[in-house]
């Protein structure tokens, strides 16, 4: 691998960022549909289970929910012989998300925002493709759309959090905002409001991250402090600097004022959807690897697991992470491509970026991985337990680099395939 010195920058946004408000509403609605399937005892492979492509828009005291779906009562209900959305229930889901994030402002509040629900039934042409049969005659879901998906893993963040396998810039950008959010919610940083962004520039020497050269944090705040003084960037900087420094490794915090910037525009009182319109799916780089790895272009939030934009990206991350966890490479990128209505991928690429250990044969990995983990939408959904209400928690601070949860959340972060991959190659 070519070793050189360079800078790489990634950004993150908080759960109160306008786009992330929308991602969380879309995923909370998906969770409600999936939870309803479980409550009704609908099997994962039933032709009655959830299909959802939900998009949300948020602006000044207005939330619009649109897209296509298939589901069951009470989320859908009968009216004059037709199936229609239960707008009251979906409205309450949206309000609950906004309330949990912490928005109760004049320009955007959980109780004051008007919610418009424009969801409609799934296209029969898309449904036909998803429910296509394989040539073998077995019932097998076809991919919900064409496209290519990428998964990536590396060893950079392992020194700071074992099992994360993420690039350092996005890892620390997320960590800064998670810490600020926790302290805002707990009352330690009472004067902060939900909307925030971070940006971290990491210096690499001989290909290894060694420190930060610049950190930028923009965070919404109250107009004045508790003693009535109008907030300035310097005051906000002082308010959050200790928390930001604690989120970084020792010695990484930039010391020069121009290297640690807080609210560079000078003021950030008007924020959230009142300050900038939000939309589902606009933070795909924040959601993945911070620009450190390729992205196929498809967003995740609001999409059920038949949509390979989401499920196959999770599967690609799972495989890439297990290749690295197996000690076969320091970095691994996996690309998978699909055609709508076809179950098996059109192509699979494994790239270890010349970091492979021993005699790792990438072409052999391309043969072994789909034998160990068949990359059809049905198998991905079943193996990773994706038909569970686990998605709202993925919709802020990244879909990757998080610990697997007992209820199946972040299952794609497991490294339980590493041993099998090593054995298959030997």
mmCIF file of N, CA, C and O in Angstrom, residues 18-19 21-22 25 56-64 98 108 272-274 276-280 282:
data_model
loop_
_atom_site.group_PDB
_atom_site.id
_atom_site.type_symbol
_atom_site.label_atom_id
_atom_site.label_comp_id
_atom_site.label_asym_id
_atom_site.label_seq_id
_atom_site.Cartn_x
_atom_site.Cartn_y
_atom_site.Cartn_z
ATOM 1 N N UNK A 18 -32.211 19.330 10.284
ATOM 2 C CA UNK A 18 -33.477 19.193 9.550
ATOM 3 C C UNK A 18 -33.595 17.902 8.748
ATOM 4 O O UNK A 18 -34.657 17.256 8.750
ATOM 5 N N UNK A 19 -32.523 17.516 8.044
ATOM 6 C CA UNK A 19 -32.580 16.278 7.268
ATOM 7 C C UNK A 19 -32.693 15.057 8.170
ATOM 8 O O UNK A 19 -33.366 14.074 7.833
ATOM 9 N N UNK A 21 -34.093 15.001 11.183
ATOM 10 C CA UNK A 21 -35.468 14.963 11.688
ATOM 11 C C UNK A 21 -36.330 14.152 10.726
ATOM 12 O O UNK A 21 -37.108 13.274 11.137
ATOM 13 N N UNK A 22 -36.153 14.414 9.445
ATOM 14 C CA UNK A 22 -36.946 13.715 8.425
ATOM 15 C C UNK A 22 -36.574 12.238 8.340
ATOM 16 O O UNK A 22 -37.458 11.370 8.217
ATOM 17 N N UNK A 25 -38.248 10.470 11.268
ATOM 18 C CA UNK A 25 -39.693 10.306 11.101
ATOM 19 C C UNK A 25 -39.979 9.160 10.128
ATOM 20 O O UNK A 25 -40.825 8.291 10.390
ATOM 21 N N UNK A 56 -39.980 12.117 3.991
ATOM 22 C CA UNK A 56 -40.515 13.180 4.841
ATOM 23 C C UNK A 56 -39.854 14.503 4.488
ATOM 24 O O UNK A 56 -38.646 14.551 4.203
ATOM 25 N N UNK A 57 -40.644 15.565 4.487
ATOM 26 C CA UNK A 57 -40.147 16.931 4.311
ATOM 27 C C UNK A 57 -40.556 17.728 5.545
ATOM 28 O O UNK A 57 -41.684 17.575 6.041
ATOM 29 N N UNK A 58 -39.651 18.545 6.038
ATOM 30 C CA UNK A 58 -39.966 19.381 7.203
ATOM 31 C C UNK A 58 -39.487 20.805 6.968
ATOM 32 O O UNK A 58 -38.358 21.028 6.518
ATOM 33 N N UNK A 59 -40.356 21.759 7.264
ATOM 34 C CA UNK A 59 -40.000 23.168 7.176
ATOM 35 C C UNK A 59 -40.701 23.883 8.335
ATOM 36 O O UNK A 59 -41.148 23.233 9.278
ATOM 37 N N UNK A 60 -40.802 25.193 8.268
ATOM 38 C CA UNK A 60 -41.364 25.944 9.387
ATOM 39 C C UNK A 60 -42.760 25.440 9.755
ATOM 40 O O UNK A 60 -43.713 25.577 8.985
ATOM 41 N N UNK A 61 -42.845 24.793 10.920
ATOM 42 C CA UNK A 61 -44.089 24.243 11.457
ATOM 43 C C UNK A 61 -44.919 23.479 10.426
ATOM 44 O O UNK A 61 -46.156 23.578 10.396
ATOM 45 N N UNK A 62 -44.217 22.712 9.596
ATOM 46 C CA UNK A 62 -44.894 21.891 8.594
ATOM 47 C C UNK A 62 -44.105 20.604 8.375
ATOM 48 O O UNK A 62 -42.885 20.637 8.199
ATOM 49 N N UNK A 63 -44.806 19.459 8.391
ATOM 50 C CA UNK A 63 -44.214 18.160 8.106
ATOM 51 C C UNK A 63 -45.067 17.495 7.035
ATOM 52 O O UNK A 63 -46.296 17.398 7.182
ATOM 53 N N UNK A 64 -44.445 17.052 5.959
ATOM 54 C CA UNK A 64 -45.148 16.355 4.883
ATOM 55 C C UNK A 64 -44.562 14.949 4.766
ATOM 56 O O UNK A 64 -43.354 14.787 4.627
ATOM 57 N N UNK A 98 -40.468 14.304 16.856
ATOM 58 C CA UNK A 98 -40.067 15.706 17.031
ATOM 59 C C UNK A 98 -39.972 16.054 18.517
ATOM 60 O O UNK A 98 -39.044 16.754 18.954
ATOM 61 N N UNK A 108 -40.831 25.718 15.020
ATOM 62 C CA UNK A 108 -40.965 24.273 14.798
ATOM 63 C C UNK A 108 -41.144 23.598 16.146
ATOM 64 O O UNK A 108 -40.233 23.585 16.973
ATOM 65 N N UNK A 272 -32.903 24.100 12.975
ATOM 66 C CA UNK A 272 -33.840 23.024 12.676
ATOM 67 C C UNK A 272 -34.618 23.305 11.403
ATOM 68 O O UNK A 272 -34.213 24.122 10.563
ATOM 69 N N UNK A 273 -35.755 22.660 11.197
ATOM 70 C CA UNK A 273 -36.546 22.875 9.988
ATOM 71 C C UNK A 273 -37.048 24.299 9.821
ATOM 72 O O UNK A 273 -37.435 24.691 8.714
ATOM 73 N N UNK A 274 -37.067 25.099 10.897
ATOM 74 C CA UNK A 274 -37.447 26.506 10.779
ATOM 75 C C UNK A 274 -36.354 27.310 10.086
ATOM 76 O O UNK A 274 -36.634 28.283 9.385
ATOM 77 N N UNK A 276 -33.897 25.813 8.012
ATOM 78 C CA UNK A 276 -33.503 25.196 6.745
ATOM 79 C C UNK A 276 -34.394 23.989 6.506
ATOM 80 O O UNK A 276 -34.541 23.140 7.377
ATOM 81 N N UNK A 277 -34.983 23.909 5.333
ATOM 82 C CA UNK A 277 -35.889 22.805 5.016
ATOM 83 C C UNK A 277 -35.154 21.468 5.089
ATOM 84 O O UNK A 277 -34.015 21.336 4.639
ATOM 85 N N UNK A 278 -35.801 20.468 5.672
ATOM 86 C CA UNK A 278 -35.219 19.135 5.775
ATOM 87 C C UNK A 278 -35.905 18.147 4.853
ATOM 88 O O UNK A 278 -37.071 18.314 4.493
ATOM 89 N N UNK A 279 -35.171 17.095 4.462
ATOM 90 C CA UNK A 279 -35.704 16.091 3.550
ATOM 91 C C UNK A 279 -35.034 14.747 3.825
ATOM 92 O O UNK A 279 -33.826 14.693 4.067
ATOM 93 N N UNK A 280 -35.820 13.681 3.781
ATOM 94 C CA UNK A 280 -35.263 12.345 3.976
ATOM 95 C C UNK A 280 -34.207 12.041 2.919
ATOM 96 O O UNK A 280 -34.382 12.343 1.745
ATOM 97 N N UNK A 282 -30.929 12.985 2.516
ATOM 98 C CA UNK A 282 -29.931 13.940 1.996
ATOM 99 C C UNK A 282 -28.589 13.863 2.734
ATOM 100 O O UNK A 282 -27.693 14.637 2.421
#
